[in-house]
Structure formats: structure tokens, C-alpha cells
Amino acid sequence: MFLRLPAWLRVAGLCVFLSACATERPLDCPPCAQVPPPVTQTVPQPVPAPIPPKPQPAPVAPPSAPAAPVATPGVAPGRLVAARWTDLPGWQADAIEAAWPAWQRSCRVLRKDAAWASVCAQADALGDTPPRAVVRQFFDSNFRPWQVRNADNSASGLVTGYYEPLIRGSLDRSTQHAWPIHGVPQDMVSVELASIYPELKPLRLRGRIEGNRLVPYWTRRDVAAQGDAFPAPVLAWADDPIALFFLQVQGSGRVELPDGSFLRIGYADQNGHPYKSIGKWLVDQGALKLSEASMQGIQRWARANPSRLRELLDQNPSYVFFRPLPANDEGPIGALGVPLVAERSIAVDRQTVPLGAPVFLDTTRPNTKQPLRHLVMAQDTGSAIRGGVRADFFWGFGDAAGAEAGRMKQAGAMWVLLPKTLAPQ
């Protein structure tokens, strides 16, 4: 969305970067209003840094509340249109009880809102494992479906996938572990604007101070060029720049350390520059066919062309910063601030879909026509998840989940379930 900014927000001759004020994840897939053939997008990634004498481990950035990735310019939010339960294909067939744990996690946050407090209290009364019929009756009785439409009133959009990857790394730098996983830099200014200009909600301004001016923050290329001088803590050092790149694409993951322990990290912030797909760049260069530009295809190309890795990564000026997460087994933390549930959590554009809300998703499994019709919870956001009918489906942890996520680029439809006492604004 393009906004006319107050004069004090205009930087002479430069673009001021605004991003949606949400959270976390760092879901990055290129925006699309229409669904093209399979092609997986990518996001920022750290770059190999020169290896001087081993430094002392850098302090870890404080686990502040996750901020949101940059908004994709030109993608208008959608709207919600009243629907009937009979409009939801597969609603009666879904193993709806599998979504109950995700719904309970949404209620950890939603119960603080008066509009949701009653339905969350009723959910508490049903316990942790209500049977399918009880769960369906709960939603049928207390909620009303609203179909998600795009700005042009169309009802179909893009559904991609993401997962929690595992990479190998170390808290100490070495020739083997040479690629930094950065925390939030000390010189980045991040300002929420809603308190001064309500029309800018939920946008955030990111930049840095140069003299008496606020200018755009460093691009990915700039971060790489600064090397050790870049003013950000290093949470850990990765042993594989390609694996680290896709950790940034996903926005959260686990780092396996040499002693066998794990460091869990998640999205903390982003440099404010718009996401640009390196998969699309490879296709435009003739390096890959459109059907080959999946996560796996990009990985193969990068490993086969190490001398062009820097060139490839620099096509995307966006850069993601991480924060350490609690070492628990519940799952990675999404933008809502609760752990995600495999195949029952999605990332959405919060300008259209309320975070935490139940959503019925009608799509297909990766590269097939096999229906995937699930009740899911809107518990995450992503810098490329913009527009009305747009979702990123969380597949879970590990290689199998990554294989599904890397291939997923399907058409889909969405219905938001709101309490009967609540209507869209």
C-alpha cells in the first residue's frame, strides 16, 4: 500500500521504508495476486564473513517482542464477505479436532480481547481433547464464516508453505563455522507510527541516523560489505551459507551445536527493504526453468555455482535478524507470540485476517490436485504474505516438512471464522 507520508518522514531523494507492524517470521515468498506455476521464493540470507582471529562470543540481542517484516508495496489488503457454512468445501470431512491444540494456543492471546473472551472461556470448558463432533459443534454454534476476498473481489489466491529447518552451527567462529547469524543491529531505528498517525497503522518505519537525517537501513549487499564492522550481535555461526539462507527464508529454526545441543532462533526484525525473489531472478537469467525454481532447485544451483553465490544473494536487498527462543518442544513462535502447530497454523496478512482467528483453508497438496482442506489458525505473518487470499502453510519441522514446503505453490480459498458477536471492521 502506498501512503502519502508526513513531511518529516520523507528522506531527501530516498525511499522511506515502511513495514507492517506484526511479528516474526520471516516468511518470505514473493507476492502474487494470481497463481503462477510452481516457483519458490526466497529471502535474505547472511553472507560468508572473513575469518580473523577468533573473537569473543557476541552478546545475544534481548528477546524483544517480534517485529514484522517489510510490507510488499502495491499489494492492497482484502476484505471479508459474509458466507454460510455450506460454502466451505470439506468442512464436514476435516479431522477438525486436530486443530484444537492450535486453537487453544490462539486463545492464550485472544482471551485478552473482550470480543473473543467468551468463546475462549467456552473452549476452556471443553478440555484439551474434545471429540470431533464436539469441536465441530463448538465452531458451528459460536462462529460465523466470512469469505476472504482480494481487493479486486476475486476469491482465489496463492498458498505457499514454510517449515522449521535444522542447520548446523557453533557459538564460536572457525573456518568451518564462518557465516554469522545476526541479531538485531544496534544502529537500526524502528519506529511505530500509529500513535502519531493512526492511518499508518500497522506500519513501522525502519532506518538509521546519518548526521541529522533518518535514512534507509543497510541493504543485504551493504551488510556483507561491512563484514565484522557491521554493528549487530552474532547469535551463532553457521557451517553452510545455503542452509543459512533458507533459515532466513523460513524465519525460524534450530541450530545444532557441536555438543549435540540445540539453539532455537526466530525472527526478530528486518532491515526495511522490500523482499525480492532470487528464484525469479534465476529464472529471468535463464539459469533455471520456472518449474525448477523451488527451494530444492535453488539449493542445487547455488551449490553448483559457488562463485556466483554473492551475486545471487545480493539480488534480494531484504535482510532478516534473529532472536533466541526458549528451548521447548512446542514449536517455533509465530507472530501471534504462540508456538505454531504443524499443518494447523498459517501465516496471513493481518490487514485482512485477524491474528489468532480460525481460518478454513481450501487448497491442494504440493504439485497435485489432491484437496487439502483444513481448519487452521492465523498465527503468523510474513514479509511476502500480503493481500487478501494469501497464506503460508506451516508444515512442521525437519526435512520431510521442508520437502513439502519447498514445492508448495497452490491456488486456494479462505474463510475466516469470527465469533457471532463480532463483525469485520
Short mmCIF file of C-alpha atoms in Angstrom, two decimals:
data_model
loop_
_atom_site.label_atom_id
_atom_site.label_comp_id
_atom_site.label_asym_id
_atom_site.label_seq_id
_atom_site.Cartn_x
_atom_site.Cartn_y
_atom_site.Cartn_z
CA MET A 1 0.00 0.00 0.00
CA PHE A 2 1.40 3.39 -0.95
CA LEU A 3 0.84 6.14 1.57
CA ARG A 4 1.34 9.89 1.46
CA LEU A 5 3.78 10.43 4.30
CA PRO A 6 4.08 13.46 6.54
CA ALA A 7 6.92 15.72 5.50
CA TRP A 8 9.11 14.69 8.41
CA LEU A 9 9.02 11.10 7.16
CA ARG A 10 10.29 11.96 3.71
CA VAL A 11 14.01 11.45 3.31
CA ALA A 12 15.60 13.68 0.70
CA GLY A 13 15.75 11.82 -2.57
CA LEU A 14 15.37 8.47 -0.82
CA CYS A 15 12.62 5.96 -0.29
CA VAL A 16 11.47 5.67 3.30
CA PHE A 17 10.84 2.02 4.05
CA LEU A 18 7.72 1.12 5.95
CA SER A 19 6.83 -2.32 7.15
CA ALA A 20 3.78 -3.90 8.61
CA CYS A 21 3.93 -3.93 12.36
CA ALA A 22 3.25 -7.52 13.17
CA THR A 23 5.76 -10.08 14.11
CA GLU A 24 8.03 -12.52 13.36
CA ARG A 25 8.54 -14.88 10.96
CA PRO A 26 10.12 -14.09 8.37
CA LEU A 27 8.19 -15.86 5.98
CA ASP A 28 9.37 -14.72 2.66
CA CYS A 29 7.79 -15.71 -0.55
CA PRO A 30 7.19 -13.39 -3.44
CA PRO A 31 3.82 -11.73 -3.55
CA CYS A 32 1.38 -12.80 -6.25
CA ALA A 33 -2.19 -11.88 -6.93
CA GLN A 34 -2.51 -14.70 -9.43
CA VAL A 35 -1.12 -18.18 -9.07
CA PRO A 36 1.75 -18.95 -11.43
CA PRO A 37 3.41 -22.31 -11.97
CA PRO A 38 5.47 -23.68 -9.09
CA VAL A 39 8.33 -21.43 -8.11
CA THR A 40 9.51 -20.99 -4.58
CA GLN A 41 10.77 -17.65 -3.47
CA THR A 42 13.41 -16.77 -1.08
CA VAL A 43 14.52 -14.26 1.39
CA PRO A 44 17.53 -12.67 2.85
CA GLN A 45 20.46 -14.57 3.92
CA PRO A 46 23.71 -13.96 5.63
CA VAL A 47 26.91 -13.91 3.76
CA PRO A 48 30.26 -15.52 4.41
CA ALA A 49 32.35 -13.20 6.51
CA PRO A 50 36.14 -13.08 6.54
CA ILE A 51 37.69 -15.10 9.32
CA PRO A 52 40.02 -13.11 11.57
CA PRO A 53 41.31 -14.35 14.89
CA LYS A 54 38.57 -15.97 16.88
CA PRO A 55 36.59 -13.26 18.67
CA GLN A 56 34.78 -13.49 21.96
CA PRO A 57 31.16 -14.58 21.52
CA ALA A 58 28.98 -11.56 20.85
CA PRO A 59 26.21 -10.73 23.29
CA VAL A 60 22.80 -12.04 22.37
CA ALA A 61 20.20 -9.45 21.47
CA PRO A 62 17.46 -9.23 24.08
CA PRO A 63 14.36 -11.21 23.16
CA SER A 64 12.18 -8.22 22.50
CA ALA A 65 8.72 -8.71 21.06
CA PRO A 66 8.97 -9.76 17.43
CA ALA A 67 8.58 -7.02 14.89
CA ALA A 68 7.15 -7.54 11.46
CA PRO A 69 8.77 -7.86 8.09
CA VAL A 70 8.51 -5.17 5.47
CA ALA A 71 5.26 -4.75 3.60
CA THR A 72 5.21 -5.58 -0.07
CA PRO A 73 4.46 -2.36 -1.98
CA GLY A 74 1.44 -2.30 -4.22
CA VAL A 75 -0.45 -5.24 -2.70
CA ALA A 76 -3.78 -4.00 -1.37
CA PRO A 77 -5.41 -5.73 1.59
CA GLY A 78 -8.51 -7.81 1.01
CA ARG A 79 -11.90 -7.82 2.70
CA LEU A 80 -14.28 -10.27 4.40
CA VAL A 81 -17.67 -11.15 2.92
CA ALA A 82 -20.44 -12.93 4.85
CA ALA A 83 -20.75 -16.63 3.97
CA ARG A 84 -22.61 -19.78 5.03
CA TRP A 85 -21.20 -23.00 6.47
CA THR A 86 -22.36 -24.83 3.36
CA ASP A 87 -19.99 -22.63 1.32
CA LEU A 88 -16.95 -24.27 2.95
CA PRO A 89 -15.93 -27.31 0.83
CA GLY A 90 -14.84 -30.18 3.05
CA TRP A 91 -15.86 -28.56 6.34
CA GLN A 92 -17.71 -31.69 7.43
CA ALA A 93 -14.88 -34.02 6.34
CA ASP A 94 -11.93 -32.34 8.10
CA ALA A 95 -10.48 -34.03 11.19
CA ILE A 96 -11.27 -30.80 12.93
CA GLU A 97 -10.17 -31.98 16.38
CA ALA A 98 -6.55 -31.86 15.12
CA ALA A 99 -6.86 -28.05 15.07
CA TRP A 100 -7.93 -27.85 18.73
CA PRO A 101 -4.39 -27.52 20.21
CA ALA A 102 -3.69 -24.65 17.79
CA TRP A 103 -6.99 -23.01 18.74
CA GLN A 104 -6.12 -23.31 22.44
CA ARG A 105 -2.83 -21.54 21.74
CA SER A 106 -4.64 -18.75 19.88
CA CYS A 107 -6.82 -18.30 22.95
CA ARG A 108 -3.74 -17.61 25.08
CA VAL A 109 -3.70 -14.23 23.33
CA LEU A 110 -7.28 -13.75 22.11
CA ARG A 111 -8.85 -14.13 25.56
CA LYS A 112 -7.42 -10.71 26.42
CA ASP A 113 -9.80 -9.20 23.83
CA ALA A 114 -13.38 -8.81 25.08
CA ALA A 115 -14.74 -9.85 21.67
CA TRP A 116 -13.04 -13.25 21.97
CA ALA A 117 -13.09 -13.81 25.73
CA SER A 118 -16.41 -15.66 25.81
CA VAL A 119 -15.60 -18.21 23.08
CA CYS A 120 -12.19 -18.87 24.64
CA ALA A 121 -13.83 -19.44 28.03
CA GLN A 122 -16.22 -21.91 26.43
CA ALA A 123 -13.27 -23.67 24.81
CA ASP A 124 -11.59 -24.00 28.21
CA ALA A 125 -14.65 -25.81 29.50
CA LEU A 126 -14.28 -28.47 26.79
CA GLY A 127 -10.79 -29.51 27.93
CA ASP A 128 -7.75 -30.47 25.89
CA THR A 129 -9.09 -33.36 23.80
CA PRO A 130 -12.77 -32.94 22.94
CA PRO A 131 -14.07 -35.38 20.28
CA ARG A 132 -14.58 -34.34 16.68
CA ALA A 133 -18.34 -33.88 16.95
CA VAL A 134 -17.96 -31.63 19.99
CA VAL A 135 -15.31 -29.48 18.30
CA ARG A 136 -17.43 -29.07 15.17
CA GLN A 137 -20.49 -28.17 17.24
CA PHE A 138 -18.41 -25.61 19.15
CA PHE A 139 -17.42 -23.76 15.98
CA ASP A 140 -20.81 -24.17 14.29
CA SER A 141 -22.61 -22.73 17.32
CA ASN A 142 -20.27 -19.88 18.24
CA PHE A 143 -18.80 -18.67 14.96
CA ARG A 144 -19.88 -17.31 11.60
CA PRO A 145 -17.80 -17.84 8.41
CA TRP A 146 -16.60 -14.88 6.34
CA GLN A 147 -15.06 -15.48 2.93
CA VAL A 148 -11.77 -13.73 2.26
CA ARG A 149 -11.75 -11.73 -0.96
CA ASN A 150 -8.92 -9.93 -2.71
CA ALA A 151 -9.06 -6.19 -3.39
CA ASP A 152 -10.50 -6.95 -6.85
CA ASN A 153 -13.22 -9.11 -5.22
CA SER A 154 -11.74 -12.38 -6.52
CA ALA A 155 -11.85 -15.32 -4.11
CA SER A 156 -8.75 -17.30 -5.13
CA GLY A 157 -5.16 -16.63 -4.19
CA LEU A 158 -1.72 -18.08 -3.58
CA VAL A 159 -0.91 -20.62 -0.85
CA THR A 160 2.76 -21.36 -0.23
CA GLY A 161 4.43 -23.40 2.53
CA TYR A 162 7.12 -22.99 5.15
CA TYR A 163 8.72 -25.11 7.84
CA GLU A 164 11.19 -25.09 10.73
CA PRO A 165 14.62 -26.04 9.36
CA LEU A 166 17.60 -27.54 11.14
CA ILE A 167 21.06 -26.22 10.37
CA ARG A 168 24.45 -26.90 11.95
CA GLY A 169 26.48 -24.22 13.64
CA SER A 170 28.56 -23.15 16.60
CA LEU A 171 28.68 -20.40 19.19
CA ASP A 172 32.34 -19.95 18.26
CA ARG A 173 33.66 -18.79 14.92
CA SER A 174 36.02 -21.02 12.95
CA THR A 175 36.97 -21.85 9.39
CA GLN A 176 34.15 -24.41 9.41
CA HIS A 177 31.59 -22.14 11.07
CA ALA A 178 32.10 -18.86 9.23
CA TRP A 179 28.66 -17.45 8.41
CA PRO A 180 27.07 -15.18 11.03
CA ILE A 181 23.50 -15.46 12.25
CA HIS A 182 22.86 -11.83 13.19
CA GLY A 183 20.75 -10.44 15.98
CA VAL A 184 19.15 -7.00 15.79
CA PRO A 185 21.76 -4.31 14.97
CA GLN A 186 22.38 -1.53 17.47
CA ASP A 187 22.17 1.27 14.91
CA MET A 188 18.79 0.39 13.38
CA VAL A 189 15.92 2.72 14.23
CA SER A 190 12.48 1.12 14.30
CA VAL A 191 9.51 3.40 14.94
CA GLU A 192 5.83 2.51 15.25
CA LEU A 193 3.83 5.35 13.72
CA ALA A 194 0.25 4.60 14.74
CA SER A 195 0.33 6.69 17.91
CA ILE A 196 1.09 9.80 15.85
CA TYR A 197 -0.55 8.93 12.54
CA PRO A 198 -3.34 6.37 13.07
CA GLU A 199 -3.76 6.00 9.30
CA LEU A 200 -0.29 4.42 9.18
CA LYS A 201 -1.27 1.52 11.43
CA PRO A 202 0.11 -1.17 11.38
CA LEU A 203 3.20 0.21 9.64
CA ARG A 204 6.64 0.71 11.09
CA LEU A 205 9.49 2.92 9.92
CA ARG A 206 12.99 1.43 9.80
CA GLY A 207 16.20 3.28 9.10
CA ARG A 208 19.40 4.64 10.61
CA ILE A 209 20.65 8.03 11.67
CA GLU A 210 23.17 9.72 9.38
CA GLY A 211 24.11 13.13 10.72
CA ASN A 212 20.76 14.77 11.40
CA ARG A 213 18.88 12.65 8.85
CA LEU A 214 16.98 9.40 9.04
CA VAL A 215 17.96 7.31 6.01
CA PRO A 216 17.09 3.79 4.83
CA TYR A 217 18.88 0.99 6.65
CA TRP A 218 21.69 -1.02 5.08
CA THR A 219 20.81 -3.45 2.29
CA ARG A 220 21.95 -7.06 2.19
CA ARG A 221 24.87 -6.02 -0.02
CA ASP A 222 25.85 -3.33 2.49
CA VAL A 223 25.73 -5.78 5.40
CA ALA A 224 28.06 -8.18 3.58
CA ALA A 225 30.46 -5.37 2.62
CA GLN A 226 30.82 -4.26 6.25
CA GLY A 227 31.87 -7.71 7.42
CA ASP A 228 32.99 -7.64 11.06
CA ALA A 229 32.28 -3.91 11.28
CA PHE A 230 28.54 -4.50 10.97
CA PRO A 231 27.07 -3.37 14.32
CA ALA A 232 24.97 -6.40 15.22
CA PRO A 233 25.48 -9.23 17.71
CA VAL A 234 26.17 -12.68 16.31
CA LEU A 235 23.95 -15.33 17.89
CA ALA A 236 25.82 -18.24 16.29
CA TRP A 237 27.95 -19.16 13.29
CA ALA A 238 26.56 -21.44 10.59
CA ASP A 239 28.60 -24.00 8.66
CA ASP A 240 26.65 -23.70 5.40
CA PRO A 241 25.64 -20.43 3.71
CA ILE A 242 22.92 -22.15 1.68
CA ALA A 243 21.31 -23.71 4.74
CA LEU A 244 21.55 -20.35 6.49
CA PHE A 245 19.90 -18.64 3.55
CA PHE A 246 16.89 -20.92 3.79
CA LEU A 247 16.79 -20.48 7.55
CA GLN A 248 16.23 -16.80 6.81
CA VAL A 249 13.61 -17.68 4.23
CA GLN A 250 11.66 -19.64 6.84
CA GLY A 251 12.24 -17.10 9.61
CA SER A 252 12.86 -19.53 12.44
CA GLY A 253 14.65 -22.80 13.05
CA ARG A 254 17.05 -24.78 15.17
CA VAL A 255 20.84 -24.64 15.15
CA GLU A 256 22.52 -27.91 16.11
CA LEU A 257 25.70 -27.13 18.05
CA PRO A 258 28.86 -29.32 18.10
CA ASP A 259 27.98 -30.78 21.52
CA GLY A 260 24.63 -32.03 20.24
CA SER A 261 22.55 -29.35 21.93
CA PHE A 262 20.23 -27.03 20.03
CA LEU A 263 19.76 -23.27 19.81
CA ARG A 264 16.27 -22.26 18.74
CA ILE A 265 16.03 -18.92 16.97
CA GLY A 266 13.21 -16.90 15.47
CA TYR A 267 12.55 -13.75 13.51
CA ALA A 268 13.31 -10.56 15.44
CA ASP A 269 13.35 -7.81 12.82
CA GLN A 270 14.15 -6.93 9.24
CA ASN A 271 16.09 -4.14 7.55
CA GLY A 272 13.04 -2.49 5.97
CA HIS A 273 13.92 -3.19 2.35
CA PRO A 274 11.35 -4.95 0.15
CA TYR A 275 11.71 -8.65 -0.48
CA LYS A 276 12.81 -9.64 -3.97
CA SER A 277 12.70 -13.23 -5.14
CA ILE A 278 16.04 -14.77 -6.05
CA GLY A 279 14.13 -17.67 -7.59
CA LYS A 280 12.54 -15.26 -10.04
CA TRP A 281 15.96 -13.72 -10.74
CA LEU A 282 17.40 -17.13 -11.62
CA VAL A 283 14.50 -17.73 -13.99
CA ASP A 284 14.93 -14.29 -15.58
CA GLN A 285 18.65 -15.03 -16.04
CA GLY A 286 17.85 -18.29 -17.80
CA ALA A 287 19.68 -20.21 -15.07
CA LEU A 288 16.57 -22.18 -14.08
CA LYS A 289 13.28 -23.05 -15.68
CA LEU A 290 10.19 -21.83 -13.89
CA SER A 291 9.36 -25.39 -12.82
CA GLU A 292 12.87 -25.78 -11.35
CA ALA A 293 12.82 -22.66 -9.18
CA SER A 294 11.72 -24.42 -5.99
CA MET A 295 13.69 -24.27 -2.76
CA GLN A 296 15.41 -27.51 -3.74
CA GLY A 297 16.17 -26.22 -7.25
CA ILE A 298 17.68 -23.01 -5.91
CA GLN A 299 19.80 -25.01 -3.44
CA ARG A 300 21.14 -27.22 -6.24
CA TRP A 301 22.00 -24.23 -8.42
CA ALA A 302 23.75 -22.41 -5.55
CA ARG A 303 25.87 -25.44 -4.66
CA ALA A 304 26.81 -25.92 -8.31
CA ASN A 305 27.75 -22.23 -8.73
CA PRO A 306 29.57 -21.16 -5.54
CA SER A 307 31.37 -18.33 -7.33
CA ARG A 308 28.01 -16.66 -8.04
CA LEU A 309 26.53 -17.09 -4.56
CA ARG A 310 27.23 -13.50 -3.53
CA GLU A 311 25.70 -12.20 -6.77
CA LEU A 312 22.62 -14.35 -6.23
CA LEU A 313 22.01 -13.28 -2.64
CA ASP A 314 22.51 -9.59 -3.35
CA GLN A 315 19.51 -9.60 -5.69
CA ASN A 316 17.39 -9.51 -2.55
CA PRO A 317 18.11 -6.35 -0.51
CA SER A 318 15.99 -7.60 2.40
CA TYR A 319 17.86 -8.98 5.42
CA VAL A 320 16.42 -10.78 8.44
CA PHE A 321 17.66 -10.52 12.02
CA PHE A 322 17.04 -13.24 14.60
CA ARG A 323 16.48 -13.60 18.34
CA PRO A 324 16.99 -16.60 20.63
CA LEU A 325 13.83 -18.51 21.57
CA PRO A 326 13.08 -20.70 24.58
CA ALA A 327 14.27 -24.27 24.20
CA ASN A 328 10.92 -26.05 24.21
CA ASP A 329 9.32 -28.69 22.05
CA GLU A 330 6.05 -26.88 21.38
CA GLY A 331 7.20 -25.44 18.09
CA PRO A 332 8.59 -22.19 16.65
CA ILE A 333 6.98 -18.97 17.83
CA GLY A 334 4.78 -17.19 15.29
CA ALA A 335 3.78 -13.55 15.02
CA LEU A 336 0.93 -14.09 17.47
CA GLY A 337 3.51 -14.98 20.10
CA VAL A 338 2.46 -18.63 20.47
CA PRO A 339 4.08 -21.85 19.19
CA LEU A 340 2.96 -22.97 15.74
CA VAL A 341 1.30 -26.34 15.12
CA ALA A 342 2.29 -28.41 12.08
CA GLU A 343 -0.39 -28.36 9.37
CA ARG A 344 -2.73 -26.32 11.59
CA SER A 345 -1.01 -22.90 11.61
CA ILE A 346 -0.73 -20.43 8.74
CA ALA A 347 0.81 -17.03 8.10
CA VAL A 348 -1.55 -14.34 6.80
CA ASP A 349 -1.74 -10.64 6.02
CA ARG A 350 -3.02 -9.20 9.28
CA GLN A 351 -4.50 -6.23 7.44
CA THR A 352 -7.18 -8.66 6.21
CA VAL A 353 -7.19 -11.62 8.59
CA PRO A 354 -7.13 -11.05 12.38
CA LEU A 355 -4.16 -12.74 14.02
CA GLY A 356 -5.25 -15.70 16.10
CA ALA A 357 -8.52 -16.23 14.23
CA PRO A 358 -9.60 -19.65 12.96
CA VAL A 359 -9.45 -19.92 9.16
CA PHE A 360 -10.82 -22.66 6.94
CA LEU A 361 -8.33 -23.23 4.11
CA ASP A 362 -9.29 -24.88 0.82
CA THR A 363 -6.24 -25.67 -1.30
CA THR A 364 -4.34 -28.67 -2.70
CA ARG A 365 -1.25 -30.58 -1.68
CA PRO A 366 2.04 -29.54 -3.32
CA ASN A 367 2.18 -30.13 -7.07
CA THR A 368 -1.04 -32.19 -7.02
CA LYS A 369 -4.79 -31.79 -7.30
CA GLN A 370 -5.34 -33.68 -4.04
CA PRO A 371 -7.50 -31.49 -1.77
CA LEU A 372 -6.01 -30.05 1.40
CA ARG A 373 -8.96 -28.68 3.35
CA HIS A 374 -8.15 -27.86 6.96
CA LEU A 375 -9.27 -25.71 9.81
CA VAL A 376 -6.11 -23.72 10.65
CA MET A 377 -5.21 -20.78 12.86
CA ALA A 378 -3.82 -17.44 11.65
CA GLN A 379 -0.81 -17.36 13.96
CA ASP A 380 1.98 -15.89 11.87
CA THR A 381 2.83 -13.21 9.31
CA GLY A 382 5.49 -12.83 6.64
CA SER A 383 7.08 -10.07 4.62
CA ALA A 384 5.73 -11.51 1.37
CA ILE A 385 2.36 -12.60 2.74
CA ARG A 386 0.36 -9.64 1.52
CA GLY A 387 -3.13 -9.25 0.15
CA GLY A 388 -6.47 -10.88 0.85
CA VAL A 389 -6.42 -14.53 -0.21
CA ARG A 390 -2.78 -15.23 0.65
CA ALA A 391 -1.49 -17.82 3.10
CA ASP A 392 1.73 -19.58 4.05
CA PHE A 393 1.02 -23.09 5.36
CA PHE A 394 3.25 -24.34 8.21
CA TRP A 395 4.35 -27.91 7.53
CA GLY A 396 6.33 -28.53 10.72
CA PHE A 397 9.96 -29.41 11.47
CA GLY A 398 12.63 -31.23 9.52
CA ASP A 399 13.48 -32.44 6.04
CA ALA A 400 10.13 -34.04 5.21
CA ALA A 401 8.32 -30.83 6.12
CA GLY A 402 10.89 -28.88 4.12
CA ALA A 403 10.29 -31.02 1.04
CA GLU A 404 6.56 -30.26 1.19
CA ALA A 405 7.08 -26.57 1.88
CA GLY A 406 9.61 -26.16 -0.91
CA ARG A 407 7.20 -27.49 -3.52
CA MET A 408 4.04 -25.77 -2.35
CA LYS A 409 2.68 -23.02 -4.57
CA GLN A 410 -1.01 -23.76 -4.92
CA ALA A 411 -4.24 -21.91 -5.58
CA GLY A 412 -6.53 -21.62 -2.58
CA ALA A 413 -9.55 -20.03 -0.94
CA MET A 414 -10.01 -18.94 2.68
CA TRP A 415 -12.83 -18.34 5.16
CA VAL A 416 -12.23 -16.54 8.46
CA LEU A 417 -14.35 -17.72 11.40
CA LEU A 418 -15.38 -14.88 13.70
CA PRO A 419 -17.46 -15.04 16.88
CA LYS A 420 -21.12 -14.35 16.14
CA THR A 421 -20.87 -11.20 18.24
CA LEU A 422 -18.04 -9.83 16.11
CA ALA A 423 -18.25 -8.40 12.59
CA PRO A 424 -15.35 -7.30 10.35
CA GLN A 425 -14.49 -3.62 10.56
#
